[in-house]
CSV table of C-alpha atoms in Angstrom, one decimal:
chain,number,residue,atom,x,y,z
A,7,MET,CA,-33.6,69.5,59.6
A,8,VAL,CA,-31.8,67.0,57.4
A,9,ALA,CA,-28.2,67.4,56.3
A,10,ALA,CA,-27.5,68.6,52.8
A,11,ASN,CA,-25.9,65.2,51.8
A,12,ARG,CA,-29.0,63.2,52.8
A,13,CYS,CA,-32.4,62.6,51.2
A,14,CYS,CA,-35.2,64.6,52.8
A,15,SER,CA,-37.6,61.7,52.5
A,16,CYS,CA,-35.7,58.6,53.5
A,17,ASN,CA,-32.5,60.1,55.0
A,18,LYS,CA,-30.4,58.0,52.7
A,19,ARG,CA,-26.9,59.2,52.1
A,20,LEU,CA,-26.5,60.8,48.7
A,21,GLY,CA,-22.8,61.2,48.0
A,22,LEU,CA,-22.2,63.0,44.7
A,23,LEU,CA,-25.6,62.2,43.2
A,24,GLY,CA,-28.4,64.2,44.7
A,25,PHE,CA,-31.5,65.7,43.0
A,26,LYS,CA,-32.4,69.2,44.0
A,27,CYS,CA,-36.1,70.0,43.8
A,28,ARG,CA,-37.8,73.4,43.3
A,29,CYS,CA,-39.0,73.2,46.9
A,30,GLY,CA,-35.3,73.5,47.9
A,31,SER,CA,-34.8,70.0,49.3
A,32,THR,CA,-32.4,67.3,48.0
A,33,PHE,CA,-33.6,63.8,47.3
A,34,CYS,CA,-32.3,60.4,46.3
A,35,SER,CA,-33.1,58.8,42.9
A,36,ALA,CA,-36.1,57.0,44.4
A,37,HIS,CA,-37.7,60.2,45.8
A,38,ARG,CA,-36.6,62.7,43.1
A,39,TYR,CA,-40.0,63.2,41.5
A,40,PRO,CA,-42.4,65.7,43.0
A,41,GLU,CA,-45.3,63.2,43.2
A,42,ILE,CA,-43.3,60.8,45.2
A,43,HIS,CA,-41.9,63.1,47.9
A,44,GLU,CA,-45.2,65.1,48.1
A,45,CYS,CA,-43.6,68.4,46.9
A,46,ARG,CA,-45.2,71.5,48.2
A,47,SER,CA,-44.0,73.6,45.3
A,48,ASP,CA,-46.7,75.0,42.9
A,49,PHE,CA,-45.5,73.9,39.5
A,50,LYS,CA,-48.8,75.0,37.7
A,51,SER,CA,-48.6,78.7,38.6
A,52,GLY,CA,-44.9,78.7,37.7
A,53,GLY,CA,-45.6,77.3,34.3
A,54,ARG,CA,-48.4,79.8,33.7
A,55,ASP,CA,-46.1,82.7,34.6
A,56,ALA,CA,-43.4,81.4,32.2
A,57,ILE,CA,-45.9,81.1,29.4
A,58,MET,CA,-47.3,84.6,30.0
A,59,LYS,CA,-43.9,86.1,29.9
A,60,THR,CA,-42.8,84.3,26.7
A,61,ASN,CA,-46.1,84.7,24.8
A,62,PRO,CA,-47.5,88.2,25.2
A,63,THR,CA,-51.0,88.9,24.1
A,64,VAL,CA,-51.2,90.5,20.6
A,65,ARG,CA,-54.3,92.5,19.7
A,66,ALA,CA,-55.0,94.3,16.5
A,67,ASP,CA,-56.3,97.9,16.3
A,68,LYS,CA,-60.1,98.0,16.0
A,69,LEU,CA,-61.5,99.4,12.8
A,70,GLU,CA,-64.7,101.4,12.6
A,71,THR,CA,-67.6,99.7,10.8
A,72,GLY,CA,-67.5,102.3,8.0
A,73,GLN,CA,-63.9,101.4,7.3
A,74,ILE,CA,-64.6,97.7,7.1
A,75,PHE,CA,-67.4,98.3,4.5
A,76,ILE,CA,-65.2,100.5,2.4
A,77,HIS,CA,-62.4,97.9,2.5
A,78,MET,CA,-64.8,95.2,1.4
A,79,LEU,CA,-66.0,97.3,-1.6
A,80,GLU,CA,-62.4,97.8,-2.8
A,81,LEU,CA,-61.9,94.0,-3.0
């Protein structure tokens, strides 16, 4: 277990500036990106969930075939 004021990858002392990742660990400026510190957090599913919550599926009511024909004749 690494102390809270040290980078989880290189064990460098952070001081006031530490970058907290979604995986819950703290990293220095060199290891702050998920690709560099081999983050085990799943960003793709989190993004999908956020998009599904903000953009609900909208579906129109279905019309019967007779109603479509009558509507086309009125035009």
